[in-house]
XYZ file of C-alpha atoms in Angstrom:
692
model
C -106.159 -158.547 -81.070
C -104.651 -160.434 -77.727
C -101.291 -159.321 -78.158
C -100.553 -162.008 -75.666
C -101.049 -165.363 -77.378
C -98.345 -167.952 -77.756
C -98.706 -167.873 -81.384
C -97.929 -164.127 -81.437
C -95.054 -164.809 -79.324
C -93.761 -167.441 -81.613
C -93.890 -164.743 -84.872
C -92.280 -161.722 -82.555
C -89.596 -162.504 -79.786
C -90.003 -159.237 -78.789
C -92.854 -157.001 -78.666
C -92.930 -153.955 -76.487
C -96.388 -153.267 -75.181
C -97.826 -150.665 -73.057
C -100.883 -152.079 -71.099
C -102.333 -148.621 -70.519
C -102.279 -148.218 -74.350
C -104.073 -151.181 -75.177
C -106.501 -151.882 -72.611
C -108.075 -155.658 -72.996
C -111.588 -155.731 -74.282
C -114.263 -155.727 -71.818
C -117.080 -158.433 -72.027
C -119.289 -157.782 -74.625
C -123.322 -157.008 -73.254
C -125.584 -159.859 -72.247
C -127.269 -160.464 -75.701
C -130.742 -160.686 -73.620
C -134.153 -161.271 -76.264
C -135.817 -158.007 -76.825
C -139.359 -157.223 -77.816
C -140.244 -157.279 -81.211
C -141.897 -154.858 -83.814
C -145.015 -156.983 -84.784
C -143.213 -160.537 -85.093
C -140.869 -158.771 -87.320
C -136.919 -158.918 -86.918
C -136.860 -155.173 -85.891
C -136.599 -154.321 -82.450
C -139.411 -152.445 -80.633
C -136.811 -150.197 -78.886
C -135.815 -148.739 -82.399
C -139.051 -146.703 -82.382
C -137.897 -144.649 -79.415
C -135.066 -143.753 -81.193
C -135.970 -142.752 -84.466
C -138.923 -140.921 -82.689
C -136.603 -139.458 -80.703
C -133.988 -138.312 -83.712
C -136.828 -136.545 -85.604
C -137.633 -134.485 -82.506
C -134.531 -133.441 -81.939
C -133.817 -132.934 -85.690
C -136.635 -130.778 -86.106
C -135.853 -129.202 -82.652
C -132.140 -128.451 -83.792
C -132.863 -127.335 -87.125
C -135.997 -125.033 -86.571
C -134.478 -122.904 -83.829
C -131.383 -122.792 -86.613
C -133.731 -121.621 -89.562
C -134.655 -118.232 -87.599
C -131.221 -117.601 -85.918
C -129.567 -115.254 -88.283
C -132.497 -113.108 -88.716
C -133.117 -113.008 -84.657
C -129.603 -112.569 -84.267
C -129.981 -108.948 -87.111
C -133.676 -107.845 -86.051
C -133.906 -108.855 -82.480
C -129.907 -108.539 -80.941
C -130.035 -105.753 -83.773
C -126.345 -106.717 -84.910
C -124.965 -106.229 -88.181
C -124.484 -109.023 -91.191
C -121.483 -109.513 -90.505
C -121.567 -110.003 -86.802
C -124.798 -111.781 -87.294
C -123.264 -113.858 -90.203
C -119.801 -114.783 -87.914
C -121.905 -115.807 -84.338
C -124.034 -117.760 -86.847
C -121.314 -120.112 -88.384
C -118.808 -119.597 -84.843
C -122.372 -121.771 -83.660
C -122.582 -124.307 -86.266
C -118.964 -124.826 -86.145
C -118.912 -125.372 -82.132
C -121.476 -127.979 -82.998
C -119.049 -130.196 -85.439
C -116.243 -129.835 -82.599
C -118.399 -131.422 -80.311
C -119.476 -134.128 -81.494
C -115.456 -135.544 -80.394
C -116.284 -134.840 -77.076
C -119.715 -136.708 -77.049
C -117.744 -139.636 -78.190
C -115.455 -139.946 -76.153
C -117.558 -139.404 -72.670
C -119.549 -142.122 -75.079
C -116.940 -144.768 -75.689
C -114.748 -144.473 -72.370
C -116.483 -142.861 -69.568
C -120.594 -143.351 -69.394
C -121.018 -145.358 -72.655
C -124.355 -144.598 -75.434
C -127.578 -144.439 -73.069
C -126.534 -142.023 -70.673
C -124.669 -139.790 -72.210
C -127.739 -139.688 -74.674
C -129.756 -138.807 -71.347
C -127.279 -136.385 -69.635
C -126.429 -134.278 -72.940
C -130.166 -133.873 -73.640
C -130.681 -132.878 -70.571
C -128.059 -129.911 -71.515
C -130.058 -129.515 -74.727
C -133.112 -128.913 -73.291
C -132.021 -126.177 -70.882
C -129.812 -124.771 -73.617
C -133.104 -124.497 -75.519
C -135.270 -122.883 -72.192
C -132.274 -120.031 -71.691
C -132.206 -119.282 -74.985
C -135.978 -118.679 -75.685
C -135.453 -116.769 -72.552
C -133.260 -114.544 -74.399
C -135.620 -114.020 -77.309
C -138.395 -112.085 -74.340
C -138.365 -108.252 -75.094
C -139.792 -107.988 -71.562
C -136.901 -109.840 -69.978
C -133.831 -107.124 -69.767
C -132.489 -105.001 -71.758
C -130.135 -106.187 -75.060
C -127.049 -107.311 -72.750
C -129.282 -109.634 -71.231
C -130.116 -110.981 -74.039
C -127.283 -111.686 -75.459
C -125.942 -113.101 -72.603
C -128.763 -115.359 -71.933
C -128.594 -116.159 -76.284
C -124.767 -117.195 -75.956
C -125.123 -119.318 -72.785
C -128.140 -121.049 -74.613
C -126.147 -121.322 -77.890
C -123.048 -122.710 -76.160
C -125.447 -125.186 -74.381
C -127.218 -126.444 -77.395
C -123.864 -126.699 -78.863
C -122.650 -129.170 -76.682
C -125.782 -130.798 -76.646
C -126.582 -132.005 -80.174
C -123.014 -132.254 -80.942
C -122.044 -134.698 -78.133
C -125.510 -136.894 -78.835
C -124.945 -136.760 -82.524
C -122.187 -139.642 -83.014
C -124.016 -141.877 -80.286
C -127.892 -142.310 -81.222
C -127.064 -144.098 -84.727
C -124.815 -146.200 -83.287
C -127.111 -146.952 -80.343
C -129.874 -148.282 -82.729
C -127.828 -150.039 -84.558
C -126.536 -151.797 -81.402
C -130.249 -152.754 -80.676
C -129.755 -155.295 -83.555
C -128.445 -159.116 -83.455
C -125.746 -159.604 -85.628
C -127.804 -162.150 -87.773
C -129.703 -159.199 -88.558
C -127.638 -157.350 -90.440
C -130.649 -156.393 -93.349
C -132.364 -155.458 -91.415
C -130.243 -153.090 -89.706
C -129.095 -151.249 -92.959
C -133.219 -150.600 -93.319
C -133.106 -149.093 -89.981
C -130.619 -146.679 -91.065
C -132.345 -145.942 -94.195
C -135.508 -144.954 -91.864
C -132.992 -142.993 -89.374
C -132.043 -140.974 -91.816
C -135.145 -140.219 -93.053
C -136.352 -138.588 -90.330
C -133.432 -136.866 -89.816
C -134.846 -134.893 -93.335
C -138.273 -134.865 -92.088
C -137.455 -133.186 -88.926
C -135.492 -131.169 -90.791
C -138.078 -130.383 -94.023
C -140.968 -129.724 -91.565
C -139.046 -127.412 -89.372
C -137.716 -124.993 -91.079
C -141.045 -124.769 -92.557
C -142.851 -124.416 -89.548
C -140.521 -122.314 -87.559
C -140.226 -119.077 -89.462
C -143.991 -119.505 -89.799
C -144.294 -118.956 -86.019
C -141.940 -116.242 -85.961
C -143.423 -113.714 -88.480
C -146.872 -115.043 -88.863
C -147.743 -114.928 -85.161
C -147.213 -111.878 -83.025
C -146.246 -111.644 -79.492
C -145.549 -108.413 -77.730
C -146.178 -106.119 -80.924
C -143.325 -107.753 -82.753
C -142.095 -111.167 -84.409
C -142.843 -114.164 -81.728
C -139.007 -115.314 -81.479
C -139.581 -116.614 -78.435
C -142.207 -118.779 -79.981
C -140.070 -119.950 -82.691
C -137.193 -120.724 -80.224
C -139.870 -122.384 -77.558
C -141.577 -124.842 -79.973
C -138.332 -126.375 -80.794
C -137.566 -126.345 -77.089
C -140.334 -127.860 -76.708
C -139.683 -130.810 -79.586
C -136.363 -131.517 -77.539
C -137.917 -132.755 -74.281
C -140.579 -134.687 -76.180
C -137.612 -136.497 -78.291
C -136.143 -136.715 -74.356
C -139.251 -138.332 -72.553
C -139.469 -140.688 -75.765
C -136.035 -141.744 -75.370
C -136.174 -142.192 -71.745
C -139.574 -144.347 -72.291
C -137.447 -147.445 -73.893
C -135.327 -147.720 -71.066
C -135.850 -151.299 -70.317
C -135.512 -152.845 -73.647
C -132.435 -151.534 -74.954
C -129.459 -153.183 -75.255
C -126.855 -150.951 -73.947
C -123.274 -152.428 -74.731
C -120.886 -151.073 -72.248
C -117.803 -148.437 -73.415
C -114.761 -150.001 -75.153
C -112.215 -147.549 -75.178
C -112.349 -144.548 -78.151
C -110.726 -145.593 -80.648
C -109.691 -141.976 -82.009
C -108.142 -141.328 -78.613
C -105.376 -144.592 -79.912
C -104.853 -143.108 -83.299
C -103.983 -140.217 -81.915
C -101.589 -141.217 -79.642
C -99.928 -144.022 -82.009
C -99.527 -140.710 -84.554
C -98.193 -139.325 -82.024
C -95.834 -141.427 -80.934
C -94.756 -142.424 -84.037
C -93.852 -139.089 -84.509
C -91.838 -138.576 -81.285
C -90.122 -141.739 -81.847
C -88.876 -141.033 -85.126
C -87.532 -137.412 -83.959
C -85.951 -138.998 -81.011
C -84.105 -141.815 -82.829
C -82.599 -139.410 -86.121
C -78.970 -141.164 -85.852
C -77.802 -142.535 -88.838
C -76.915 -145.819 -87.223
C -80.451 -146.560 -86.568
C -82.032 -148.500 -89.865
C -84.735 -146.523 -91.841
C -88.135 -147.728 -91.506
C -90.301 -147.789 -94.784
C -92.738 -145.430 -93.961
C -93.020 -143.198 -90.826
C -96.205 -144.764 -88.887
C -93.593 -147.722 -88.379
C -92.047 -146.152 -85.672
C -95.137 -146.542 -83.584
C -93.920 -150.505 -83.517
C -92.217 -150.333 -80.119
C -95.261 -149.572 -78.098
C -98.822 -150.334 -80.405
C -100.066 -153.677 -82.586
C -99.221 -153.974 -86.055
C -102.746 -154.388 -87.094
C -103.296 -151.100 -85.608
C -100.312 -149.424 -87.402
C -101.818 -150.639 -90.772
C -105.149 -149.793 -89.763
C -103.867 -146.150 -89.372
C -101.549 -146.254 -92.395
C -104.657 -146.610 -94.296
C -106.838 -144.032 -92.859
C -103.856 -141.386 -93.322
C -104.231 -141.763 -96.428
C -107.890 -140.643 -96.809
C -107.210 -137.628 -94.457
C -104.872 -136.388 -96.620
C -107.350 -136.225 -99.133
C -110.227 -134.263 -96.132
C -107.497 -131.463 -96.425
C -109.674 -129.679 -99.314
C -112.767 -130.533 -98.030
C -113.882 -127.784 -95.580
C -114.103 -125.076 -98.385
C -116.778 -126.816 -99.863
C -118.658 -126.607 -96.035
C -117.787 -123.455 -96.036
C -119.989 -122.734 -98.997
C -122.886 -125.201 -98.132
C -123.262 -123.836 -94.200
C -123.883 -119.754 -96.018
C -127.559 -120.873 -96.878
C -128.433 -120.578 -93.296
C -126.966 -116.589 -92.672
C -125.749 -115.010 -96.637
C -128.336 -116.247 -98.251
C -131.239 -115.540 -95.674
C -129.825 -111.997 -95.610
C -130.372 -112.179 -99.651
C -133.428 -112.949 -99.377
C -134.781 -110.254 -96.724
C -134.405 -108.065 -99.836
C -136.623 -109.616 -102.161
C -140.464 -110.138 -102.341
C -141.797 -113.085 -101.176
C -144.794 -113.424 -102.641
C -145.396 -115.900 -105.330
C -149.050 -115.184 -106.500
C -150.224 -118.437 -104.214
C -148.362 -118.104 -101.031
C -146.101 -115.361 -98.818
C -142.938 -117.051 -98.561
C -140.924 -116.042 -95.420
C -137.097 -115.277 -96.300
C -135.601 -117.946 -93.744
C -138.448 -120.334 -95.187
C -136.228 -120.849 -98.562
C -134.015 -123.317 -96.594
C -136.773 -125.516 -96.458
C -135.668 -126.003 -99.953
C -132.480 -127.840 -99.074
C -134.264 -130.541 -97.348
C -136.760 -131.184 -99.806
C -134.277 -131.338 -103.162
C -132.106 -134.034 -101.244
C -135.039 -135.743 -100.690
C -135.513 -135.637 -104.498
C -132.216 -135.806 -105.723
C -130.495 -138.672 -104.088
C -132.577 -141.158 -105.850
C -132.524 -139.360 -109.287
C -129.036 -139.192 -109.194
C -128.702 -143.205 -107.573
C -131.344 -144.368 -110.452
C -131.424 -142.306 -112.979
C -128.190 -139.524 -113.734
C -125.696 -142.251 -112.476
C -126.677 -145.413 -114.565
C -126.899 -142.943 -118.019
C -123.125 -141.645 -117.402
C -122.700 -144.995 -116.601
C -123.843 -146.330 -120.269
C -121.916 -143.805 -121.867
C -118.718 -145.479 -121.162
C -117.777 -142.426 -118.551
C -115.719 -143.958 -115.461
C -117.667 -141.991 -113.113
C -115.501 -142.612 -110.223
C -116.221 -141.291 -106.459
C -113.933 -138.666 -106.648
C -115.078 -137.107 -109.743
C -118.212 -136.688 -108.466
C -116.663 -135.286 -105.321
C -114.874 -132.578 -107.821
C -118.244 -132.612 -109.786
C -119.719 -131.590 -106.619
C -117.417 -128.773 -105.659
C -118.028 -127.062 -109.168
C -122.027 -127.305 -108.990
C -121.576 -125.177 -105.780
C -118.649 -122.882 -107.606
C -121.742 -121.977 -109.751
C -124.453 -121.833 -107.133
C -122.261 -118.934 -105.829
C -121.639 -117.407 -108.852
C -125.692 -117.354 -109.402
C -125.939 -115.789 -105.949
C -123.976 -112.806 -106.867
C -125.724 -112.441 -109.796
C -128.978 -112.347 -108.049
C -127.239 -109.899 -105.252
C -126.252 -107.571 -108.406
C -129.808 -107.460 -109.933
C -130.999 -106.614 -106.257
C -128.418 -103.953 -105.922
C -129.582 -102.216 -109.257
C -133.495 -102.340 -108.154
C -132.286 -100.977 -104.570
C -132.679 -96.674 -104.003
C -129.554 -95.268 -104.464
C -127.490 -94.420 -100.652
C -126.109 -91.221 -99.535
C -122.513 -90.798 -99.546
C -120.268 -88.938 -97.233
C -121.532 -85.611 -96.298
C -124.884 -86.522 -98.165
C -128.483 -86.479 -97.153
C -131.463 -87.095 -99.046
C -134.958 -84.777 -98.346
C -138.199 -84.908 -99.273
C -140.685 -82.777 -97.948
C -144.573 -83.688 -97.150
C -147.237 -80.651 -96.716
C -150.248 -81.613 -94.436
C -151.421 -77.978 -94.725
C -154.918 -77.415 -96.366
C -153.407 -75.180 -98.804
C -149.826 -75.145 -100.975
C -146.864 -74.920 -99.608
C -143.475 -73.126 -101.180
C -140.735 -74.668 -99.436
C -136.706 -73.504 -100.045
C -133.596 -74.902 -98.345
C -131.174 -71.987 -97.583
C -127.474 -71.814 -98.127
C -124.925 -70.185 -95.964
C -125.097 -67.437 -97.982
C -129.086 -67.453 -98.150
C -128.102 -69.274 -101.677
C -130.988 -71.277 -102.532
C -130.432 -74.793 -102.244
C -133.388 -76.452 -103.133
C -136.935 -74.703 -103.717
C -140.135 -76.826 -104.470
C -143.989 -75.854 -104.390
C -145.837 -78.762 -102.176
C -149.648 -78.593 -103.035
C -152.137 -79.931 -99.938
C -151.510 -83.876 -98.612
C -148.808 -84.040 -101.343
C -145.340 -84.489 -100.919
C -142.321 -84.466 -103.381
C -141.914 -86.759 -106.296
C -138.632 -88.250 -105.333
C -136.127 -87.176 -102.710
C -133.372 -84.678 -103.680
C -129.965 -84.836 -102.468
C -128.526 -82.110 -100.559
C -124.180 -81.703 -99.707
C -123.398 -81.385 -96.844
C -119.747 -79.352 -95.184
C -119.160 -81.562 -92.485
C -120.444 -84.798 -91.371
C -123.395 -82.527 -89.170
C -124.835 -79.526 -90.406
C -127.777 -76.831 -89.645
C -129.887 -75.843 -92.671
C -132.229 -72.892 -93.011
C -135.623 -73.186 -94.594
C -137.983 -70.534 -95.899
C -141.857 -71.654 -95.385
C -144.341 -69.584 -97.997
C -147.740 -70.395 -96.891
C -150.580 -67.815 -98.002
C -149.274 -64.573 -97.297
C -146.992 -65.693 -94.440
C -143.082 -67.019 -94.477
C -141.729 -68.593 -91.833
C -138.113 -69.098 -91.317
C -137.291 -72.115 -89.564
C -133.774 -74.024 -88.868
C -133.257 -77.879 -88.162
C -130.559 -79.772 -87.830
C -128.994 -82.986 -89.874
C -126.197 -85.747 -90.096
C -124.554 -87.366 -93.061
C -126.032 -90.845 -94.713
C -129.778 -90.154 -93.669
C -132.949 -89.875 -94.906
C -135.037 -87.154 -93.923
C -138.828 -86.424 -94.394
C -139.859 -82.495 -93.482
C -143.418 -82.808 -92.621
C -145.214 -78.751 -92.828
C -148.302 -78.641 -91.082
C -150.713 -75.571 -89.865
C -150.298 -73.899 -86.907
C -153.354 -71.943 -86.322
C -152.797 -69.382 -89.076
C -149.472 -69.985 -89.074
C -147.155 -73.094 -90.324
C -144.564 -75.126 -88.815
C -142.901 -77.926 -89.792
C -140.456 -80.977 -88.403
C -137.945 -83.142 -89.615
C -138.348 -87.043 -89.349
C -135.235 -89.022 -89.933
C -136.571 -92.016 -92.162
C -135.179 -95.332 -92.789
C -131.941 -95.835 -94.177
C -132.290 -99.302 -96.079
C -135.176 -101.068 -95.977
C -137.852 -101.816 -93.506
C -136.509 -102.803 -90.028
C -137.314 -106.538 -90.775
C -137.238 -106.690 -94.476
C -140.485 -109.141 -94.820
C -143.820 -107.655 -94.326
C -145.983 -109.884 -95.894
C -148.783 -109.237 -98.674
C -151.793 -107.844 -95.939
C -154.389 -105.417 -95.871
C -154.226 -104.171 -92.522
C -157.290 -102.544 -90.761
C -155.449 -101.186 -87.447
C -157.928 -100.255 -84.874
C -157.970 -96.399 -83.818
C -159.313 -94.153 -80.771
C -161.061 -91.064 -80.428
C -162.191 -89.257 -77.201
C -165.991 -90.396 -78.630
C -165.560 -93.782 -80.558
C -163.228 -96.274 -82.219
C -162.746 -97.090 -85.415
C -160.683 -99.187 -88.017
C -158.393 -97.831 -90.667
C -158.068 -100.026 -93.651
C -154.212 -99.186 -94.672
C -153.950 -100.670 -98.005
C -151.311 -103.055 -99.286
C -148.313 -103.644 -97.217
C -145.479 -104.757 -99.570
C -142.348 -106.402 -98.709
C -139.252 -104.629 -97.816
C -141.438 -100.966 -98.428
C -141.516 -98.313 -95.805
C -144.406 -96.321 -94.975
C -145.710 -93.198 -93.117
C -148.782 -92.898 -92.010
C -150.960 -89.663 -92.011
C -154.596 -90.225 -90.244
C -156.418 -87.233 -89.724
C -160.017 -86.395 -88.468
C -162.156 -83.858 -89.856
C -165.840 -83.073 -89.107
C -167.501 -83.545 -92.387
C -165.531 -86.784 -93.085
C -164.388 -88.521 -89.976
C -161.159 -90.243 -89.530
C -158.677 -90.932 -92.104
C -155.567 -92.186 -93.591
C -152.605 -90.928 -95.774
C -149.820 -93.301 -96.613
C -146.987 -92.902 -97.959
C -144.455 -94.926 -99.361
C -140.576 -93.419 -98.986
C -138.646 -96.458 -99.497
C -139.923 -98.779 -102.446
C -141.030 -102.101 -101.815
C -138.382 -105.114 -103.112
C -139.121 -105.863 -106.949
C -136.902 -109.374 -107.000
C -138.843 -112.225 -106.562
C -137.576 -114.397 -104.338
C -138.059 -117.505 -106.587
C -134.893 -116.338 -108.485
C -133.034 -118.058 -105.656
C -134.210 -121.114 -106.502
C -131.397 -122.176 -109.443
C -128.800 -121.307 -106.834
C -130.659 -124.001 -104.005
C -130.904 -126.457 -106.545
C -127.116 -126.141 -107.661
C -125.651 -126.258 -104.234
C -127.844 -129.113 -102.880
C -126.775 -131.245 -106.568
C -123.637 -130.249 -105.759
C -123.914 -132.115 -101.856
C -125.548 -134.788 -103.131
C -122.511 -135.851 -105.247
C -119.699 -134.670 -102.502
C -121.583 -135.653 -99.026
C -122.860 -138.656 -99.844
C -119.905 -139.723 -102.068
C -117.726 -138.493 -100.270
C -118.577 -140.341 -96.760
C -119.266 -143.648 -98.851
C -115.837 -143.366 -100.908
C -113.952 -142.545 -97.261
C -115.552 -145.579 -95.682
C -114.544 -148.456 -98.516
C -111.056 -147.102 -98.154
C -110.478 -147.000 -94.645
C -110.907 -150.509 -92.250
C -113.545 -150.933 -90.185
C -111.933 -150.297 -87.182
C -111.264 -146.442 -88.266
C -114.933 -145.598 -89.405
C -115.548 -143.423 -86.267
C -112.246 -142.178 -86.880
C -113.744 -140.833 -90.123
C -116.444 -139.621 -88.958
C -115.271 -137.917 -86.699
C -112.825 -136.337 -89.264
C -115.495 -135.334 -91.372
C -117.685 -133.900 -88.860
C -113.932 -131.479 -88.325
C -113.797 -130.640 -92.003
C -117.640 -129.152 -91.631
C -116.384 -127.028 -88.667
C -113.500 -125.955 -89.829
C -115.488 -124.600 -93.399
C -117.455 -122.825 -90.718
C -114.401 -120.996 -89.742
C -113.875 -119.728 -92.545
C -116.818 -117.939 -93.238
C -116.173 -116.644 -89.810
C -112.517 -115.240 -90.681
C -114.334 -113.758 -94.124
C -117.390 -112.174 -92.728
C -115.531 -110.609 -89.919
C -112.431 -109.609 -91.289
C -112.974 -108.434 -95.329
C -114.621 -105.526 -96.564
C -116.051 -106.496 -99.757
C -119.287 -106.191 -101.217
C -122.308 -108.776 -100.831
C -121.887 -110.080 -104.320
C -117.797 -109.989 -104.295
C -117.641 -112.085 -101.233
C -119.877 -114.605 -102.951
C -116.934 -114.437 -106.008
C -114.222 -114.126 -103.835
C -115.779 -117.579 -102.270
C -116.553 -119.166 -105.538
C -112.968 -118.623 -106.742
C -111.626 -120.280 -103.888
C -113.635 -122.995 -104.019
C -112.337 -123.625 -107.931
C -108.841 -123.313 -106.826
C -109.774 -125.826 -103.843
C -111.561 -128.208 -106.732
C -108.609 -128.025 -109.169
C -106.305 -129.212 -105.905
C -108.453 -131.787 -104.960
C -108.397 -132.913 -108.534
C -104.645 -132.880 -109.104
C -104.451 -135.663 -105.036
C -107.643 -137.773 -106.650
C -105.599 -138.132 -109.882
C -102.564 -139.402 -108.355
C -104.460 -141.402 -105.653
C -105.034 -145.207 -105.989
C -108.223 -146.686 -104.870
C -107.795 -149.920 -102.964
C -109.563 -152.368 -101.432
C -110.825 -152.923 -97.427
C -109.563 -156.594 -98.022
C -106.470 -155.350 -99.374
C -105.092 -153.468 -96.339
C -106.351 -156.431 -93.776
C -104.037 -158.931 -95.986
C -100.823 -156.602 -96.709
C -100.451 -156.017 -92.607
C -97.576 -158.820 -91.966
C -95.660 -158.390 -95.104
C -95.338 -153.972 -94.481
C -95.038 -154.033 -90.796
C -91.209 -155.028 -90.387
C -90.205 -157.354 -87.511
C -88.492 -155.721 -84.642
C -85.169 -157.130 -84.369
C -83.411 -157.378 -81.173
C -81.121 -154.981 -82.047
C -83.468 -152.311 -81.688
C -84.213 -152.617 -78.298
C -82.067 -149.320 -77.474
C -84.251 -146.765 -79.146
C -85.487 -144.123 -76.933
C -88.627 -144.929 -75.768
C -91.088 -143.831 -72.877
C -93.483 -146.079 -70.619
C -92.028 -149.066 -72.738
C -92.469 -151.848 -71.354
C -91.543 -155.730 -71.757
């Protein structure tokens, strides 16, 4: 709006305006004709943009899919720390879009912003991949490289997020609005396709490919980095045919300044002699145009409804953290396919592609035919309830997993078993301080105790005395143990005598918890020959002890002992919780954005997008706080989140009940009626930087 037109001054004799707050609109970019796709109205440039978005989303979601397990098993962090850092990274990815939008709208323009921040993005992937190389330094260096890499990735992915889709829309002429709408459908399809493929492929690169003797996290991070390089190259290839609008100023900044000026101006003019105004934003009328104030009024009505929304994202984004950790304690063998724990995340984009048309074409229409007024706010509330149910199901699954897991030693306790590798039977007796028998077992040759025995300690660490009877020999030995540990006492022949060694076992499930169903052949070598040993079936989550013997009569043989049982609960039991939370996401996220856009003027769309992304960022911060400071067991934490969202859903429903939906045209039409004209007696208001 041009504030210096004559008709404006006729209507408003005195209108203070700050030139630096309302800059003149820059000239529109040249309307040069761009090449079309096969004679259609679709510009050729959108091909580069869609391919760029597919590769970038593959890069982001592929890297993020294996991130939690990288923290847990490569950097050896605890589950709570891994979850906290994962959600801190996710939160940062949703804060940086505000920075990217500000740079694009106020300084560089969308094209240069995408190019420069994509370079930062690629650099972050390179550093992150280097941090996953076991041969490069120690854990401290790996941690530093990972944090630097993730920070750069967050800046890159968040910075270009608000630019790419809008830049694609800029390629269309105004007369081709229908083609532009179809373009956005293809654009978001490319997002889901990149997410779907990457969350399935990168866990396979991590788990099925071995490098440096371990899971290949460097490859799992390197391939997404390569896709980001391809995304940058493809996008740059279309440089000469893009339509590149110049920066037009950041509306988010103008809205924030308008709100701040209204608050500060109202605070400065608290005198009873100054007439009150109908709305608190009317106090910005000394500095800002009336249409902007009306738009901000409509915006604040919607932003008020955004206050409860972060709690939903706090639950939804735990698919990549807590739910992935839960999957590591489950059996991924589906019979026809072996599923890695971090591959379960592929269900979300897969179900999104199914649920969106299902809800739009079937469910919503059936509800409408039943005479139910299923408004947008009611859909969002139902989405919250579905997410609550998803976490209730996740808590039930967690309880069942714990019931099937082996018991854990408590304070001042250990679990002990005996393995006899001698050629004959051995009697093992554990002696107390007064030579009293704490445990007595007779173990046959190449056998072990049927189960672990629980022994109590007097302190956190203690020395136990053992009596070993073998043939006519009686040997006494001593071993040191620590509380809350699992131990195996291995006895073996030592010439004509008997000796023993104490081995500390795994305390929980195996280090990665995700051994695939394999029948591996292990290469071995003696002085005279090379051979391979078939170790048999290795199951999910089990821990094994292998003993290799080489007798002259039978040759080398392998003997396997499972001292921690395999995961018994199938990973397929996670399907209900994924289905519920994805259905909730479709009802909440898609409907929420649609409702928000319908309730605010067109000039506020970018502000709404920024606010929507901020709710996602705040939701991840909630998970970070709970994971770091709550001492609840996992199933109780799931119940806590479910109950919190249920309370928030109730609050949101009350807010929605009193919300009166309005039409965008009503917002525009009522501008002149609701903003009071500035009279001459208002000149004495205390305002700063106000010019006539």
